Amino acid sequence: MMKPPAIRIFGISSYERPILFCFCLSLIFMAPSNAQHSSFKSPLGGILGSSGALEKSPWAIFSNPAGLSVLKKPVGGIGYQNDFYLKELSTRTAFASVPFHGSIFSGAFTHSGYQHFRKQQYHLALSKNLAPWLNMGLRFNYHLRYLTGRKNQRLLTLDAGWQLAASEKIHLGFHALNPARSQWHIEGQKENHLVVLATSVDYRPVSDVRLEAGLAKKLAFPPTLSMMVESQVHEAVTIKGTAVSAPLRFGLGTGIIWQSLGFEMGLMHHETLGFSSAFGLLYHLNHTTKKP
């Protein structure tokens, strides 16, 4: 009896998909600290490999919360991320940010995993403009991990970030993820949760173009260098392109705003595992919060 022809989706055949899924799953269990951290990545930065230290969109709650300090109106959003186009490696999120008395308060919920291994994260963030040249942000994270046959695990972590305007054309960003090095306590053993230090600098030669160089260092892993170009091609359309080292990857992102709605999409290519993507839908309230 002849086998049915393999159906190819994004270059991956129906026969190759189970093999690829098992390979990705083995990476998760061989590196538990990375798996425990996995969170939604900004479709305009994180999914593209950017360090995220200079993220200033509403999605900054998932990278550097200091970037939320520029918000003037309440905003909410939902997002979906898919690694290598395998539904078992997908992440879903919902968040909201509200300006109040000169500060920005944000909350988010993230869910990922599959039937036997699931992760949920709850985020609360505080962002504030401390000076015309300085933004600050703090994010508190409550992690839940469910693994069939084992006791559910819980962990609290804290992230912090700053963004500085050195001049009108040059900006700097810094972000520390889990600087306290909080650890998981699993069946009497300790496992490290991911620790990341990230920094970025950007230069704006003209008002509609931004060039960004970023560096991210995960504890016990080599540093990752990223280069990004962002252009405002229309008053409602932004496009981004990135190149990331270790291994070399390329990404493309776009953002579209129509009245109160915003749509963002990012796509990253890995030479071995294929494509990953993230999509997001934003809704901006028209009401502008009055400053005290």
PDB file of C-alpha atoms in Angstrom:
ATOM      1  CA  MET A   1       0.000   0.000   0.000  1.00  0.00           C
ATOM      2  CA  MET A   2       1.443   3.358  -1.000  1.00  0.00           C
ATOM      3  CA  LYS A   3       2.016   6.093   1.585  1.00  0.00           C
ATOM      4  CA  PRO A   4      -0.014   9.255   1.127  1.00  0.00           C
ATOM      5  CA  PRO A   5       2.078  12.184  -0.123  1.00  0.00           C
ATOM      6  CA  ALA A   6       3.615  14.391   2.568  1.00  0.00           C
ATOM      7  CA  ILE A   7       1.899  17.741   2.940  1.00  0.00           C
ATOM      8  CA  ARG A   8       4.393  20.592   3.342  1.00  0.00           C
ATOM      9  CA  ILE A   9       3.579  23.632   5.485  1.00  0.00           C
ATOM     10  CA  PHE A  10       6.194  26.433   5.660  1.00  0.00           C
ATOM     11  CA  GLY A  11       8.744  23.965   4.261  1.00  0.00           C
ATOM     12  CA  ILE A  12       7.970  21.261   6.883  1.00  0.00           C
ATOM     13  CA  SER A  13       6.287  18.076   5.690  1.00  0.00           C
ATOM     14  CA  SER A  14       3.602  16.216   7.652  1.00  0.00           C
ATOM     15  CA  TYR A  15       6.144  13.429   8.269  1.00  0.00           C
ATOM     16  CA  GLU A  16       8.806  15.823   9.560  1.00  0.00           C
ATOM     17  CA  ARG A  17       6.551  17.704  11.984  1.00  0.00           C
ATOM     18  CA  PRO A  18       6.465  14.966  14.707  1.00  0.00           C
ATOM     19  CA  ILE A  19      10.257  14.630  14.489  1.00  0.00           C
ATOM     20  CA  LEU A  20      10.714  18.400  14.797  1.00  0.00           C
ATOM     21  CA  PHE A  21       8.292  18.559  17.727  1.00  0.00           C
ATOM     22  CA  CYS A  22      10.159  15.784  19.599  1.00  0.00           C
ATOM     23  CA  PHE A  23      13.444  17.575  18.960  1.00  0.00           C
ATOM     24  CA  CYS A  24      12.106  20.880  20.334  1.00  0.00           C
ATOM     25  CA  LEU A  25      10.548  19.069  23.288  1.00  0.00           C
ATOM     26  CA  SER A  26      13.890  17.439  24.122  1.00  0.00           C
ATOM     27  CA  LEU A  27      15.478  20.900  24.146  1.00  0.00           C
ATOM     28  CA  ILE A  28      12.863  22.033  26.670  1.00  0.00           C
ATOM     29  CA  PHE A  29      13.561  19.217  29.111  1.00  0.00           C
ATOM     30  CA  MET A  30      17.338  19.350  28.649  1.00  0.00           C
ATOM     31  CA  ALA A  31      17.277  23.071  29.517  1.00  0.00           C
ATOM     32  CA  PRO A  32      14.560  23.419  32.191  1.00  0.00           C
ATOM     33  CA  SER A  33      15.593  26.926  33.243  1.00  0.00           C
ATOM     34  CA  ASN A  34      14.910  28.216  29.720  1.00  0.00           C
ATOM     35  CA  ALA A  35      11.594  26.384  29.507  1.00  0.00           C
ATOM     36  CA  GLN A  36      10.392  27.726  32.832  1.00  0.00           C
ATOM     37  CA  HIS A  37      10.927  31.283  31.699  1.00  0.00           C
ATOM     38  CA  SER A  38       9.326  31.117  28.268  1.00  0.00           C
ATOM     39  CA  SER A  39       7.021  34.090  27.950  1.00  0.00           C
ATOM     40  CA  PHE A  40       5.274  35.982  25.198  1.00  0.00           C
ATOM     41  CA  LYS A  41       7.701  37.881  22.972  1.00  0.00           C
ATOM     42  CA  SER A  42       6.889  41.258  21.525  1.00  0.00           C
ATOM     43  CA  PRO A  43       5.957  40.938  17.827  1.00  0.00           C
ATOM     44  CA  LEU A  44       7.964  44.125  17.168  1.00  0.00           C
ATOM     45  CA  GLY A  45      11.083  43.185  19.118  1.00  0.00           C
ATOM     46  CA  GLY A  46      11.358  39.989  21.126  1.00  0.00           C
ATOM     47  CA  ILE A  47      10.339  37.590  18.366  1.00  0.00           C
ATOM     48  CA  LEU A  48      12.827  39.373  16.091  1.00  0.00           C
ATOM     49  CA  GLY A  49      15.710  38.673  18.474  1.00  0.00           C
ATOM     50  CA  SER A  50      16.068  42.210  19.827  1.00  0.00           C
ATOM     51  CA  SER A  51      17.383  42.591  23.382  1.00  0.00           C
ATOM     52  CA  GLY A  52      14.163  44.525  24.138  1.00  0.00           C
ATOM     53  CA  ALA A  53      15.928  47.079  26.320  1.00  0.00           C
ATOM     54  CA  LEU A  54      14.649  49.968  24.156  1.00  0.00           C
ATOM     55  CA  GLU A  55      11.158  48.599  23.436  1.00  0.00           C
ATOM     56  CA  LYS A  56       8.652  51.492  23.695  1.00  0.00           C
ATOM     57  CA  SER A  57       5.445  49.964  22.383  1.00  0.00           C
ATOM     58  CA  PRO A  58       2.656  48.618  24.643  1.00  0.00           C
ATOM     59  CA  TRP A  59       4.342  45.208  24.254  1.00  0.00           C
ATOM     60  CA  ALA A  60       7.198  46.501  26.426  1.00  0.00           C
ATOM     61  CA  ILE A  61       5.525  44.798  29.403  1.00  0.00           C
ATOM     62  CA  PHE A  62       7.119  41.586  28.050  1.00  0.00           C
ATOM     63  CA  SER A  63      10.579  43.070  27.499  1.00  0.00           C
ATOM     64  CA  ASN A  64      11.540  46.272  29.348  1.00  0.00           C
ATOM     65  CA  PRO A  65       8.598  47.765  31.302  1.00  0.00           C
ATOM     66  CA  ALA A  66      10.382  51.139  31.353  1.00  0.00           C
ATOM     67  CA  GLY A  67       9.185  51.560  27.770  1.00  0.00           C
ATOM     68  CA  LEU A  68       5.574  51.776  28.939  1.00  0.00           C
ATOM     69  CA  SER A  69       6.341  55.176  30.499  1.00  0.00           C
ATOM     70  CA  VAL A  70       5.624  56.859  27.150  1.00  0.00           C
ATOM     71  CA  LEU A  71       1.970  55.717  27.101  1.00  0.00           C
ATOM     72  CA  LYS A  72      -0.606  58.510  27.262  1.00  0.00           C
ATOM     73  CA  LYS A  73      -3.806  56.461  26.943  1.00  0.00           C
ATOM     74  CA  PRO A  74      -5.077  53.170  28.363  1.00  0.00           C
ATOM     75  CA  VAL A  75      -4.401  50.253  26.035  1.00  0.00           C
ATOM     76  CA  GLY A  76      -5.223  46.558  25.998  1.00  0.00           C
ATOM     77  CA  GLY A  77      -4.105  43.751  23.763  1.00  0.00           C
ATOM     78  CA  ILE A  78      -4.084  40.068  22.962  1.00  0.00           C
ATOM     79  CA  GLY A  79      -1.266  38.134  21.332  1.00  0.00           C
ATOM     80  CA  TYR A  80      -0.306  34.772  19.918  1.00  0.00           C
ATOM     81  CA  GLN A  81       3.190  33.382  19.424  1.00  0.00           C
ATOM     82  CA  ASN A  82       4.092  30.207  17.572  1.00  0.00           C
ATOM     83  CA  ASP A  83       7.580  28.715  17.621  1.00  0.00           C
ATOM     84  CA  PHE A  84       8.460  26.790  14.456  1.00  0.00           C
ATOM     85  CA  TYR A  85       4.743  26.564  13.558  1.00  0.00           C
ATOM     86  CA  LEU A  86       4.018  23.814  16.079  1.00  0.00           C
ATOM     87  CA  LYS A  87       0.841  24.419  18.074  1.00  0.00           C
ATOM     88  CA  GLU A  88       2.367  22.561  21.051  1.00  0.00           C
ATOM     89  CA  LEU A  89       5.005  25.327  21.235  1.00  0.00           C
ATOM     90  CA  SER A  90       2.550  28.226  21.116  1.00  0.00           C
ATOM     91  CA  THR A  91       2.002  31.007  23.653  1.00  0.00           C
ATOM     92  CA  ARG A  92      -1.113  33.119  24.227  1.00  0.00           C
ATOM     93  CA  THR A  93      -1.405  36.340  26.193  1.00  0.00           C
ATOM     94  CA  ALA A  94      -3.692  39.196  27.201  1.00  0.00           C
ATOM     95  CA  PHE A  95      -2.640  42.455  28.867  1.00  0.00           C
ATOM     96  CA  ALA A  96      -3.781  45.963  29.778  1.00  0.00           C
ATOM     97  CA  SER A  97      -1.950  49.175  30.710  1.00  0.00           C
ATOM     98  CA  VAL A  98      -3.497  52.231  32.364  1.00  0.00           C
ATOM     99  CA  PRO A  99      -1.912  55.656  33.113  1.00  0.00           C
ATOM    100  CA  PHE A 100      -2.763  56.864  36.611  1.00  0.00           C
ATOM    101  CA  HIS A 101      -1.347  59.900  38.463  1.00  0.00           C
ATOM    102  CA  GLY A 102       1.823  60.070  36.402  1.00  0.00           C
ATOM    103  CA  SER A 103       2.534  56.331  36.496  1.00  0.00           C
ATOM    104  CA  ILE A 104       1.617  53.442  34.216  1.00  0.00           C
ATOM    105  CA  PHE A 105       0.132  50.318  35.805  1.00  0.00           C
ATOM    106  CA  SER A 106       0.032  47.141  33.723  1.00  0.00           C
ATOM    107  CA  GLY A 107      -1.114  43.563  34.106  1.00  0.00           C
ATOM    108  CA  ALA A 108      -0.749  40.528  31.855  1.00  0.00           C
ATOM    109  CA  PHE A 109      -1.516  36.822  31.707  1.00  0.00           C
ATOM    110  CA  THR A 110       0.445  34.314  29.617  1.00  0.00           C
ATOM    111  CA  HIS A 111      -0.257  30.648  28.899  1.00  0.00           C
ATOM    112  CA  SER A 112       1.873  28.145  26.990  1.00  0.00           C
ATOM    113  CA  GLY A 113       2.545  24.428  26.708  1.00  0.00           C
ATOM    114  CA  TYR A 114       0.506  21.347  25.885  1.00  0.00           C
ATOM    115  CA  GLN A 115      -1.479  18.652  27.712  1.00  0.00           C
ATOM    116  CA  HIS A 116       1.313  17.249  29.894  1.00  0.00           C
ATOM    117  CA  PHE A 117       3.499  20.350  30.328  1.00  0.00           C
ATOM    118  CA  ARG A 118       1.896  23.754  30.788  1.00  0.00           C
ATOM    119  CA  LYS A 119       3.094  27.131  32.028  1.00  0.00           C
ATOM    120  CA  GLN A 120       1.138  30.137  33.222  1.00  0.00           C
ATOM    121  CA  GLN A 121       2.536  33.529  34.157  1.00  0.00           C
ATOM    122  CA  TYR A 122       0.927  36.539  35.795  1.00  0.00           C
ATOM    123  CA  HIS A 123       2.656  39.900  35.412  1.00  0.00           C
ATOM    124  CA  LEU A 124       2.206  43.204  37.246  1.00  0.00           C
ATOM    125  CA  ALA A 125       4.282  46.177  36.104  1.00  0.00           C
ATOM    126  CA  LEU A 126       4.883  49.739  37.271  1.00  0.00           C
ATOM    127  CA  SER A 127       6.383  52.240  34.841  1.00  0.00           C
ATOM    128  CA  LYS A 128       7.214  55.878  35.452  1.00  0.00           C
ATOM    129  CA  ASN A 129       8.849  58.828  33.731  1.00  0.00           C
ATOM    130  CA  LEU A 130      11.278  60.096  36.397  1.00  0.00           C
ATOM    131  CA  ALA A 131      12.718  62.907  34.267  1.00  0.00           C
ATOM    132  CA  PRO A 132      12.466  64.119  30.657  1.00  0.00           C
ATOM    133  CA  TRP A 133      15.500  61.958  29.945  1.00  0.00           C
ATOM    134  CA  LEU A 134      14.835  58.947  32.217  1.00  0.00           C
ATOM    135  CA  ASN A 135      12.195  56.171  32.278  1.00  0.00           C
ATOM    136  CA  MET A 136      11.990  53.399  34.885  1.00  0.00           C
ATOM    137  CA  GLY A 137      10.050  50.166  35.050  1.00  0.00           C
ATOM    138  CA  LEU A 138       9.539  47.242  37.444  1.00  0.00           C
ATOM    139  CA  ARG A 139       7.763  43.974  36.686  1.00  0.00           C
ATOM    140  CA  PHE A 140       6.645  41.331  39.180  1.00  0.00           C
ATOM    141  CA  ASN A 141       6.107  37.818  37.807  1.00  0.00           C
ATOM    142  CA  TYR A 142       4.246  34.862  39.303  1.00  0.00           C
ATOM    143  CA  HIS A 143       5.101  31.618  37.486  1.00  0.00           C
ATOM    144  CA  LEU A 144       3.104  28.376  37.584  1.00  0.00           C
ATOM    145  CA  ARG A 145       4.374  25.152  36.031  1.00  0.00           C
ATOM    146  CA  TYR A 146       2.235  22.031  35.548  1.00  0.00           C
ATOM    147  CA  LEU A 147       3.907  18.719  34.691  1.00  0.00           C
ATOM    148  CA  THR A 148       1.944  15.458  34.595  1.00  0.00           C
ATOM    149  CA  GLY A 149       2.895  13.187  37.473  1.00  0.00           C
ATOM    150  CA  ARG A 150       4.641  15.913  39.461  1.00  0.00           C
ATOM    151  CA  LYS A 151       3.629  18.505  42.002  1.00  0.00           C
ATOM    152  CA  ASN A 152       2.769  21.913  40.546  1.00  0.00           C
ATOM    153  CA  GLN A 153       5.594  24.437  40.916  1.00  0.00           C
ATOM    154  CA  ARG A 154       5.401  28.161  41.734  1.00  0.00           C
ATOM    155  CA  LEU A 155       7.962  30.964  41.595  1.00  0.00           C
ATOM    156  CA  LEU A 156       8.085  34.735  42.103  1.00  0.00           C
ATOM    157  CA  THR A 157      10.578  36.835  40.149  1.00  0.00           C
ATOM    158  CA  LEU A 158      11.300  40.538  39.676  1.00  0.00           C
ATOM    159  CA  ASP A 159      12.579  42.374  36.577  1.00  0.00           C
ATOM    160  CA  ALA A 160      13.814  45.965  36.333  1.00  0.00           C
ATOM    161  CA  GLY A 161      14.672  48.313  33.485  1.00  0.00           C
ATOM    162  CA  TRP A 162      15.757  51.850  32.631  1.00  0.00           C
ATOM    163  CA  GLN A 163      15.749  53.930  29.467  1.00  0.00           C
ATOM    164  CA  LEU A 164      17.778  57.123  29.057  1.00  0.00           C
ATOM    165  CA  ALA A 165      17.866  59.826  26.397  1.00  0.00           C
ATOM    166  CA  ALA A 166      21.531  60.820  26.073  1.00  0.00           C
ATOM    167  CA  SER A 167      20.519  63.303  23.377  1.00  0.00           C
ATOM    168  CA  GLU A 168      17.694  63.905  20.927  1.00  0.00           C
ATOM    169  CA  LYS A 169      19.143  61.288  18.538  1.00  0.00           C
ATOM    170  CA  ILE A 170      20.800  58.801  20.899  1.00  0.00           C
ATOM    171  CA  HIS A 171      18.964  56.632  23.463  1.00  0.00           C
ATOM    172  CA  LEU A 172      20.185  53.930  25.836  1.00  0.00           C
ATOM    173  CA  GLY A 173      18.301  51.080  27.469  1.00  0.00           C
ATOM    174  CA  PHE A 174      19.103  48.581  30.228  1.00  0.00           C
ATOM    175  CA  HIS A 175      17.091  45.620  31.448  1.00  0.00           C
ATOM    176  CA  ALA A 176      17.745  42.977  34.105  1.00  0.00           C
ATOM    177  CA  LEU A 177      15.547  39.877  34.137  1.00  0.00           C
ATOM    178  CA  ASN A 178      15.507  38.051  37.476  1.00  0.00           C
ATOM    179  CA  PRO A 179      18.607  39.856  38.868  1.00  0.00           C
ATOM    180  CA  ALA A 180      17.910  38.310  42.296  1.00  0.00           C
ATOM    181  CA  ARG A 181      18.508  34.859  40.733  1.00  0.00           C
ATOM    182  CA  SER A 182      15.344  33.336  42.168  1.00  0.00           C
ATOM    183  CA  GLN A 183      15.388  29.542  41.955  1.00  0.00           C
ATOM    184  CA  TRP A 184      12.858  26.765  41.525  1.00  0.00           C
ATOM    185  CA  HIS A 185      12.607  24.177  44.322  1.00  0.00           C
ATOM    186  CA  ILE A 186      11.578  20.953  42.611  1.00  0.00           C
ATOM    187  CA  GLU A 187      11.380  17.699  44.568  1.00  0.00           C
ATOM    188  CA  GLY A 188      14.081  18.758  46.983  1.00  0.00           C
ATOM    189  CA  GLN A 189      16.407  20.112  44.302  1.00  0.00           C
ATOM    190  CA  LYS A 190      17.126  23.662  43.165  1.00  0.00           C
ATOM    191  CA  GLU A 191      16.975  24.742  39.533  1.00  0.00           C
ATOM    192  CA  ASN A 192      18.026  28.154  38.299  1.00  0.00           C
ATOM    193  CA  HIS A 193      15.461  30.367  36.652  1.00  0.00           C
ATOM    194  CA  LEU A 194      16.709  32.267  33.620  1.00  0.00           C
ATOM    195  CA  VAL A 195      18.802  35.377  34.363  1.00  0.00           C
ATOM    196  CA  VAL A 196      19.326  37.880  31.535  1.00  0.00           C
ATOM    197  CA  LEU A 197      21.133  41.210  31.358  1.00  0.00           C
ATOM    198  CA  ALA A 198      20.342  43.263  28.255  1.00  0.00           C
ATOM    199  CA  THR A 199      21.333  46.630  26.876  1.00  0.00           C
ATOM    200  CA  SER A 200      20.637  48.576  23.679  1.00  0.00           C
ATOM    201  CA  VAL A 201      21.639  51.839  22.064  1.00  0.00           C
ATOM    202  CA  ASP A 202      19.847  53.478  19.171  1.00  0.00           C
ATOM    203  CA  TYR A 203      20.621  56.315  16.812  1.00  0.00           C
ATOM    204  CA  ARG A 204      18.063  58.296  14.833  1.00  0.00           C
ATOM    205  CA  PRO A 205      19.704  59.945  11.799  1.00  0.00           C
ATOM    206  CA  VAL A 206      16.293  61.299  10.730  1.00  0.00           C
ATOM    207  CA  SER A 207      12.923  61.346  12.444  1.00  0.00           C
ATOM    208  CA  ASP A 208      11.516  58.376  10.499  1.00  0.00           C
ATOM    209  CA  VAL A 209      14.497  56.015  10.800  1.00  0.00           C
ATOM    210  CA  ARG A 210      15.949  54.300  13.872  1.00  0.00           C
ATOM    211  CA  LEU A 211      19.082  52.148  14.061  1.00  0.00           C
ATOM    212  CA  GLU A 212      19.491  49.921  17.122  1.00  0.00           C
ATOM    213  CA  ALA A 213      22.320  47.711  18.383  1.00  0.00           C
ATOM    214  CA  GLY A 214      21.574  45.361  21.275  1.00  0.00           C
ATOM    215  CA  LEU A 215      23.430  42.914  23.488  1.00  0.00           C
ATOM    216  CA  ALA A 216      21.797  40.251  25.682  1.00  0.00           C
ATOM    217  CA  LYS A 217      23.675  37.928  28.045  1.00  0.00           C
ATOM    218  CA  LYS A 218      21.990  34.893  29.565  1.00  0.00           C
ATOM    219  CA  LEU A 219      23.701  33.452  32.594  1.00  0.00           C
ATOM    220  CA  ALA A 220      26.057  30.622  31.523  1.00  0.00           C
ATOM    221  CA  PHE A 221      25.360  31.248  27.817  1.00  0.00           C
ATOM    222  CA  PRO A 222      27.345  33.245  25.213  1.00  0.00           C
ATOM    223  CA  PRO A 223      26.113  36.810  24.575  1.00  0.00           C
ATOM    224  CA  THR A 224      23.762  37.530  21.685  1.00  0.00           C
ATOM    225  CA  LEU A 225      24.241  40.559  19.457  1.00  0.00           C
ATOM    226  CA  SER A 226      21.328  42.068  17.536  1.00  0.00           C
ATOM    227  CA  MET A 227      21.076  44.789  14.899  1.00  0.00           C
ATOM    228  CA  MET A 228      17.757  46.394  13.999  1.00  0.00           C
ATOM    229  CA  VAL A 229      16.554  48.945  11.460  1.00  0.00           C
ATOM    230  CA  GLU A 230      13.153  50.578  11.938  1.00  0.00           C
ATOM    231  CA  SER A 231      11.434  52.872   9.460  1.00  0.00           C
ATOM    232  CA  GLN A 232       8.169  54.798   9.534  1.00  0.00           C
ATOM    233  CA  VAL A 233       7.054  54.250   5.929  1.00  0.00           C
ATOM    234  CA  HIS A 234       3.651  55.862   6.557  1.00  0.00           C
ATOM    235  CA  GLU A 235       2.106  57.726   9.471  1.00  0.00           C
ATOM    236  CA  ALA A 236       0.247  54.487  10.312  1.00  0.00           C
ATOM    237  CA  VAL A 237       2.796  51.860   9.175  1.00  0.00           C
ATOM    238  CA  THR A 238       6.150  50.859  10.683  1.00  0.00           C
ATOM    239  CA  ILE A 239       8.496  48.136   9.441  1.00  0.00           C
ATOM    240  CA  LYS A 240      11.510  46.544  11.145  1.00  0.00           C
ATOM    241  CA  GLY A 241      14.327  44.286  10.022  1.00  0.00           C
ATOM    242  CA  THR A 242      16.829  42.491  12.260  1.00  0.00           C
ATOM    243  CA  ALA A 243      19.905  40.293  12.180  1.00  0.00           C
ATOM    244  CA  VAL A 244      20.852  38.300  15.281  1.00  0.00           C
ATOM    245  CA  SER A 245      24.011  36.361  16.116  1.00  0.00           C
ATOM    246  CA  ALA A 246      24.555  32.960  17.797  1.00  0.00           C
ATOM    247  CA  PRO A 247      23.210  31.444  15.596  1.00  0.00           C
ATOM    248  CA  LEU A 248      22.705  33.870  12.717  1.00  0.00           C
ATOM    249  CA  ARG A 249      19.000  34.629  12.262  1.00  0.00           C
ATOM    250  CA  PHE A 250      16.984  37.223  10.380  1.00  0.00           C
ATOM    251  CA  GLY A 251      13.658  38.791  11.284  1.00  0.00           C
ATOM    252  CA  LEU A 252      11.031  41.079   9.833  1.00  0.00           C
ATOM    253  CA  GLY A 253       8.275  42.918  11.666  1.00  0.00           C
ATOM    254  CA  THR A 254       5.517  45.384  10.857  1.00  0.00           C
ATOM    255  CA  GLY A 255       3.039  47.485  12.809  1.00  0.00           C
ATOM    256  CA  ILE A 256      -0.166  49.058  11.495  1.00  0.00           C
ATOM    257  CA  ILE A 257      -2.405  51.527  13.336  1.00  0.00           C
ATOM    258  CA  TRP A 258      -5.945  52.298  12.207  1.00  0.00           C
ATOM    259  CA  GLN A 259      -7.878  54.686  14.461  1.00  0.00           C
ATOM    260  CA  SER A 260      -7.964  52.961  17.879  1.00  0.00           C
ATOM    261  CA  LEU A 261      -6.792  49.577  16.618  1.00  0.00           C
ATOM    262  CA  GLY A 262      -3.236  48.392  16.134  1.00  0.00           C
ATOM    263  CA  PHE A 263      -1.930  45.216  14.527  1.00  0.00           C
ATOM    264  CA  GLU A 264       1.647  43.966  14.928  1.00  0.00           C
ATOM    265  CA  MET A 265       3.389  40.987  13.372  1.00  0.00           C
ATOM    266  CA  GLY A 266       6.922  39.632  13.656  1.00  0.00           C
ATOM    267  CA  LEU A 267       8.615  36.762  11.831  1.00  0.00           C
ATOM    268  CA  MET A 268      11.997  35.182  12.636  1.00  0.00           C
ATOM    269  CA  HIS A 269      13.853  32.521  10.649  1.00  0.00           C
ATOM    270  CA  HIS A 270      16.145  29.918  12.215  1.00  0.00           C
ATOM    271  CA  GLU A 271      18.385  28.130   9.687  1.00  0.00           C
ATOM    272  CA  THR A 272      17.731  24.710  11.290  1.00  0.00           C
ATOM    273  CA  LEU A 273      14.302  24.875  12.934  1.00  0.00           C
ATOM    274  CA  GLY A 274      12.520  27.180  10.496  1.00  0.00           C
ATOM    275  CA  PHE A 275      10.152  30.075  11.204  1.00  0.00           C
ATOM    276  CA  SER A 276       8.718  31.481  14.428  1.00  0.00           C
ATOM    277  CA  SER A 277       6.111  34.225  14.515  1.00  0.00           C
ATOM    278  CA  ALA A 278       4.170  36.471  16.864  1.00  0.00           C
ATOM    279  CA  PHE A 279       0.962  38.415  16.237  1.00  0.00           C
ATOM    280  CA  GLY A 280      -0.701  41.045  18.367  1.00  0.00           C
ATOM    281  CA  LEU A 281      -3.894  43.104  18.346  1.00  0.00           C
ATOM    282  CA  LEU A 282      -4.093  46.340  20.354  1.00  0.00           C
ATOM    283  CA  TYR A 283      -6.977  48.589  21.294  1.00  0.00           C
ATOM    284  CA  HIS A 284      -6.224  52.156  22.417  1.00  0.00           C
ATOM    285  CA  LEU A 285      -8.902  54.021  24.367  1.00  0.00           C
ATOM    286  CA  ASN A 286      -9.540  57.470  22.923  1.00  0.00           C
ATOM    287  CA  HIS A 287      -9.764  59.012  26.373  1.00  0.00           C
ATOM    288  CA  THR A 288      -6.535  60.773  27.380  1.00  0.00           C
ATOM    289  CA  THR A 289      -5.784  60.598  31.094  1.00  0.00           C
ATOM    290  CA  LYS A 290      -5.327  64.023  32.636  1.00  0.00           C
ATOM    291  CA  LYS A 291      -2.090  64.636  34.447  1.00  0.00           C
ATOM    292  CA  PRO A 292      -2.369  65.670  38.108  1.00  0.00           C
TER     293      PRO A 292
END
